Tab-separated table of C-alpha atoms in Angstrom:
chain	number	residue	atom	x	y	z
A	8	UNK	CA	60.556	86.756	17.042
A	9	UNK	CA	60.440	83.004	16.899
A	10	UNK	CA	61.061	83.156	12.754
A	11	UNK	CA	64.158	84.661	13.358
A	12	UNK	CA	65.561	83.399	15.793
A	13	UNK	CA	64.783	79.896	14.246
A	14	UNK	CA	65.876	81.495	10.341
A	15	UNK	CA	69.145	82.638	12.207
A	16	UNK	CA	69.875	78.952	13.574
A	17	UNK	CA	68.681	76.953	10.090
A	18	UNK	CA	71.282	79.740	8.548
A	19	UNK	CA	73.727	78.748	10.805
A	20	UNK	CA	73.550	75.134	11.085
A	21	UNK	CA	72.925	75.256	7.026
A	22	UNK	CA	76.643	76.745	6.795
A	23	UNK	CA	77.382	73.965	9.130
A	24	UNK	CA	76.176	71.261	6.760
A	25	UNK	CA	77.656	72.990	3.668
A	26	UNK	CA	81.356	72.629	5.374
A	27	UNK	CA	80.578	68.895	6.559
A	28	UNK	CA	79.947	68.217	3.138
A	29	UNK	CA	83.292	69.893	1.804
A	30	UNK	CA	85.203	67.454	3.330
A	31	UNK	CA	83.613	64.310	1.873
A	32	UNK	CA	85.499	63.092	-0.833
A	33	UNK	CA	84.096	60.936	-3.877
A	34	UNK	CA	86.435	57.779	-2.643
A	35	UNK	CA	84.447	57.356	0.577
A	36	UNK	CA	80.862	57.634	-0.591
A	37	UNK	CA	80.346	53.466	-0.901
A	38	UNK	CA	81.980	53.531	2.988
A	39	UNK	CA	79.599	51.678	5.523
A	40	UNK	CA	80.702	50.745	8.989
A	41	UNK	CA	78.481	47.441	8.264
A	42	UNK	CA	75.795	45.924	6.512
A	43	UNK	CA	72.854	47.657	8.235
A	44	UNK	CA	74.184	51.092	7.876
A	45	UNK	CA	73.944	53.540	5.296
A	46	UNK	CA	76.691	54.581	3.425
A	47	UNK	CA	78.191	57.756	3.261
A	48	UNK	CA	77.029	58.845	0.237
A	49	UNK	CA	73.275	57.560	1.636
A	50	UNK	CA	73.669	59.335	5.084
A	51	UNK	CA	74.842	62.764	3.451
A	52	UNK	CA	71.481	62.151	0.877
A	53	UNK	CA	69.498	61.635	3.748
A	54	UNK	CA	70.921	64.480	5.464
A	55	UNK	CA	70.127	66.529	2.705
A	56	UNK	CA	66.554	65.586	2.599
A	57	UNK	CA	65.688	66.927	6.249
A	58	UNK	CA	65.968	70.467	4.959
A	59	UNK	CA	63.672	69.279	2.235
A	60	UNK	CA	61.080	68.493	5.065
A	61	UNK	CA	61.014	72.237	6.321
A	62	UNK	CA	58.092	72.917	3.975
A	63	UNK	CA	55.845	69.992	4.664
A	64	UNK	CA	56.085	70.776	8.515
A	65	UNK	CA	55.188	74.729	8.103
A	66	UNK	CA	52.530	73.909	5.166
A	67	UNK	CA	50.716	70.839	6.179
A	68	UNK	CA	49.054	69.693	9.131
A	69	UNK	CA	50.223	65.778	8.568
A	70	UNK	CA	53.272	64.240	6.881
A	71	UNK	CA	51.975	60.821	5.210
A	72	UNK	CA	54.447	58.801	4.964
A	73	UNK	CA	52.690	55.906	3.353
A	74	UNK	CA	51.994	58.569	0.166
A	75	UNK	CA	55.559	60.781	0.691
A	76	UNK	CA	57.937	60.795	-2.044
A	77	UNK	CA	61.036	62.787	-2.524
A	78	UNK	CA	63.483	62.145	-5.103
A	79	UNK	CA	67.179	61.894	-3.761
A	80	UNK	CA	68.400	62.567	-7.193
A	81	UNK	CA	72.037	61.107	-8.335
A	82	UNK	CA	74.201	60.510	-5.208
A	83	UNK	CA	76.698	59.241	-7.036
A	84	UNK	CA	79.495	61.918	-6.210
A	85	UNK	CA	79.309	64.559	-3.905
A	86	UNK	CA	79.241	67.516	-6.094
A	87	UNK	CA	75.306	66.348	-6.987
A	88	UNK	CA	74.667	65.582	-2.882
A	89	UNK	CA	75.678	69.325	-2.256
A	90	UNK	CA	73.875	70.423	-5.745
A	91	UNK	CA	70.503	69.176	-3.976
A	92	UNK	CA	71.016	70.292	-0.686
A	93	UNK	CA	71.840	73.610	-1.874
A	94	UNK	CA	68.652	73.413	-3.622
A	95	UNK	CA	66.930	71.966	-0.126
A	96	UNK	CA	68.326	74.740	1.897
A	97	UNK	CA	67.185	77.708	-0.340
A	98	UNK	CA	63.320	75.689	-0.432
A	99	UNK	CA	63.471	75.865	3.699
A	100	UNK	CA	64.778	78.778	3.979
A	101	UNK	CA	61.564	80.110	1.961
A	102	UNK	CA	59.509	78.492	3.447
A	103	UNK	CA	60.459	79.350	6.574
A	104	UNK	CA	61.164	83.464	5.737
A	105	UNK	CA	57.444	84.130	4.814
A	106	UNK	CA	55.862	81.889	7.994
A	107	UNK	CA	53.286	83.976	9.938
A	108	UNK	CA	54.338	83.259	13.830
A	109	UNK	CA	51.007	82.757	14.851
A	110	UNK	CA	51.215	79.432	12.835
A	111	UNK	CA	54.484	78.167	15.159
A	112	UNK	CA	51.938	77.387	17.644
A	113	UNK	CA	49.784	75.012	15.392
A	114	UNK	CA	49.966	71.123	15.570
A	115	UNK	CA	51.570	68.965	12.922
A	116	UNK	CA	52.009	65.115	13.273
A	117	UNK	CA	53.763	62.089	11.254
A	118	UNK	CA	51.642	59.033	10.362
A	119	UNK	CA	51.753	56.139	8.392
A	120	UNK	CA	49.094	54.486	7.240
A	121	UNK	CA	46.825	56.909	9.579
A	122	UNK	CA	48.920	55.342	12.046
A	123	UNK	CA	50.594	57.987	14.199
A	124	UNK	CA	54.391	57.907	14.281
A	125	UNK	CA	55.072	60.896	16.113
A	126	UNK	CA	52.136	62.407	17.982
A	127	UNK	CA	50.867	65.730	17.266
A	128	UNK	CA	52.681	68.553	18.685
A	129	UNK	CA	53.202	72.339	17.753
A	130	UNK	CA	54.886	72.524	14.928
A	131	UNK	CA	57.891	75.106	16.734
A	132	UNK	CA	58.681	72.071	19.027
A	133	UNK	CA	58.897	69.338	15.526
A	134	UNK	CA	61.367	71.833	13.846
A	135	UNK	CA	63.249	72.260	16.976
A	136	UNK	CA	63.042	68.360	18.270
A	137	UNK	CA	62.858	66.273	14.797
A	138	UNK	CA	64.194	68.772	12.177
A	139	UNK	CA	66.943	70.064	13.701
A	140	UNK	CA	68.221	67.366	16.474
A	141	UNK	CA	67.406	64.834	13.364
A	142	UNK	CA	69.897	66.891	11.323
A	143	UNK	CA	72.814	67.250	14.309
A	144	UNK	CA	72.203	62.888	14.549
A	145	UNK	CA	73.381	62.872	11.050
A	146	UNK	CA	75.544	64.812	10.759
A	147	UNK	CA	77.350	63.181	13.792
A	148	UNK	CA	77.011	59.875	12.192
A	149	UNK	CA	78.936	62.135	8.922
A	150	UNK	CA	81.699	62.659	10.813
A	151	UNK	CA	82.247	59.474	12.753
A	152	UNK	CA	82.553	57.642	9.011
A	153	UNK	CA	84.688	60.232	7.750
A	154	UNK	CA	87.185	59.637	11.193
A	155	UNK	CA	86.533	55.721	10.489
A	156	UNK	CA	88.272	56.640	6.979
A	157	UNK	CA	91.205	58.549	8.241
A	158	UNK	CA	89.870	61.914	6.778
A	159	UNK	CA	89.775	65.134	8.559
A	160	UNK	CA	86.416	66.356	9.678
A	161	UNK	CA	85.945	70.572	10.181
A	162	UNK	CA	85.352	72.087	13.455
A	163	UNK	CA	81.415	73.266	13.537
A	164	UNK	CA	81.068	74.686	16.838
A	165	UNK	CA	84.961	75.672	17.542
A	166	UNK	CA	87.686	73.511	15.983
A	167	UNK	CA	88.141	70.160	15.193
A	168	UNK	CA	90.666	68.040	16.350
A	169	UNK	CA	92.281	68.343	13.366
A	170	UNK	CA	92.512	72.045	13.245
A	171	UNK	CA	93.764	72.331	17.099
A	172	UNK	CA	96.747	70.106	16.008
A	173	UNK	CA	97.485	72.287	12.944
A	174	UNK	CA	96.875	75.473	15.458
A	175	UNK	CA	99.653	74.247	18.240
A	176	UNK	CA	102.072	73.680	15.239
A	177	UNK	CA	102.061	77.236	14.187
């Protein structure tokens, strides 16, 4: 029961991401809000890569991130950013489809080093605390830089405010 009710929600929220991304456009990707943030194009990258970490927490017991590596690819326009996260979602998504439920239960943990950054906890409560709040963060930041910009953002749970001022024109 737990794999589908969790395949359901990375479904959902995956559909989510896909329309986020349809509404960044090529001449905000270099946007920043200063010097210590990421830019768009960076945030949607990183954004991207969280679905890419779906496998690692169901298939190992410890993410090193002293030895991780994961290749970003070009994020120089958005069509490549949605090329790999359409290629991230379909990996976690597999990953996730042939999980035996007895695993949910097992414990997983970050470190650096050896050095724990997140402690060990089952890995059902890291996909539902770190992968997925992780990927709502983001995607929050997303939209904030696209309003920053003056570009409509899409309504993921119910409409934007964008679409309920095109719905109370009609």
């Amino acid at each position: 029961m737990p794999r589908q009710a969790l395949l359901g929600e990375l479904q959902f929220e995956a559909e989510n991401t896909r329309k986020l991304f349809d509404y960044i456009s090529n001449d905000v990707l270099e946007y920043r809000p200063n010097d210590f943030n990421w830019t768009i194009a960076q945030l949607a990258a990183h954004t991207t890569e969280i679905y890419h970490w779906w496998d690692s927490t169901l298939n190992e017991e410890i993410l090193e991130m002293s030895t991780y590596k994961y290749d970003k690819g070009d994020i120089s326009t958005i069509e490549a950013i949605k090329e790999k996260l359409e290629e991230n979602i379909a990996q976690a998504v597999k990953s996730l489809e042939n999980y035996p439920e007895k695993k949910f239960n097992e414990m997983w943990t970050m470190k650096n080093q050896g050095v724990e950054l997140m402690p060990a906890m089952p890995r059902i409560q890291v996909i539902r605390g770190f992968l997925m709040n992780h990927l709502y963060h983001h995607r929050g930041e997303l939209i904030a830089y696209l309003r920053a910009n003056g570009k409509p953002v899409p309504g993921l749970y119910g409409p934007s405010y964008e679409e309920q001022m095109t719905m109370e024109k009609v």
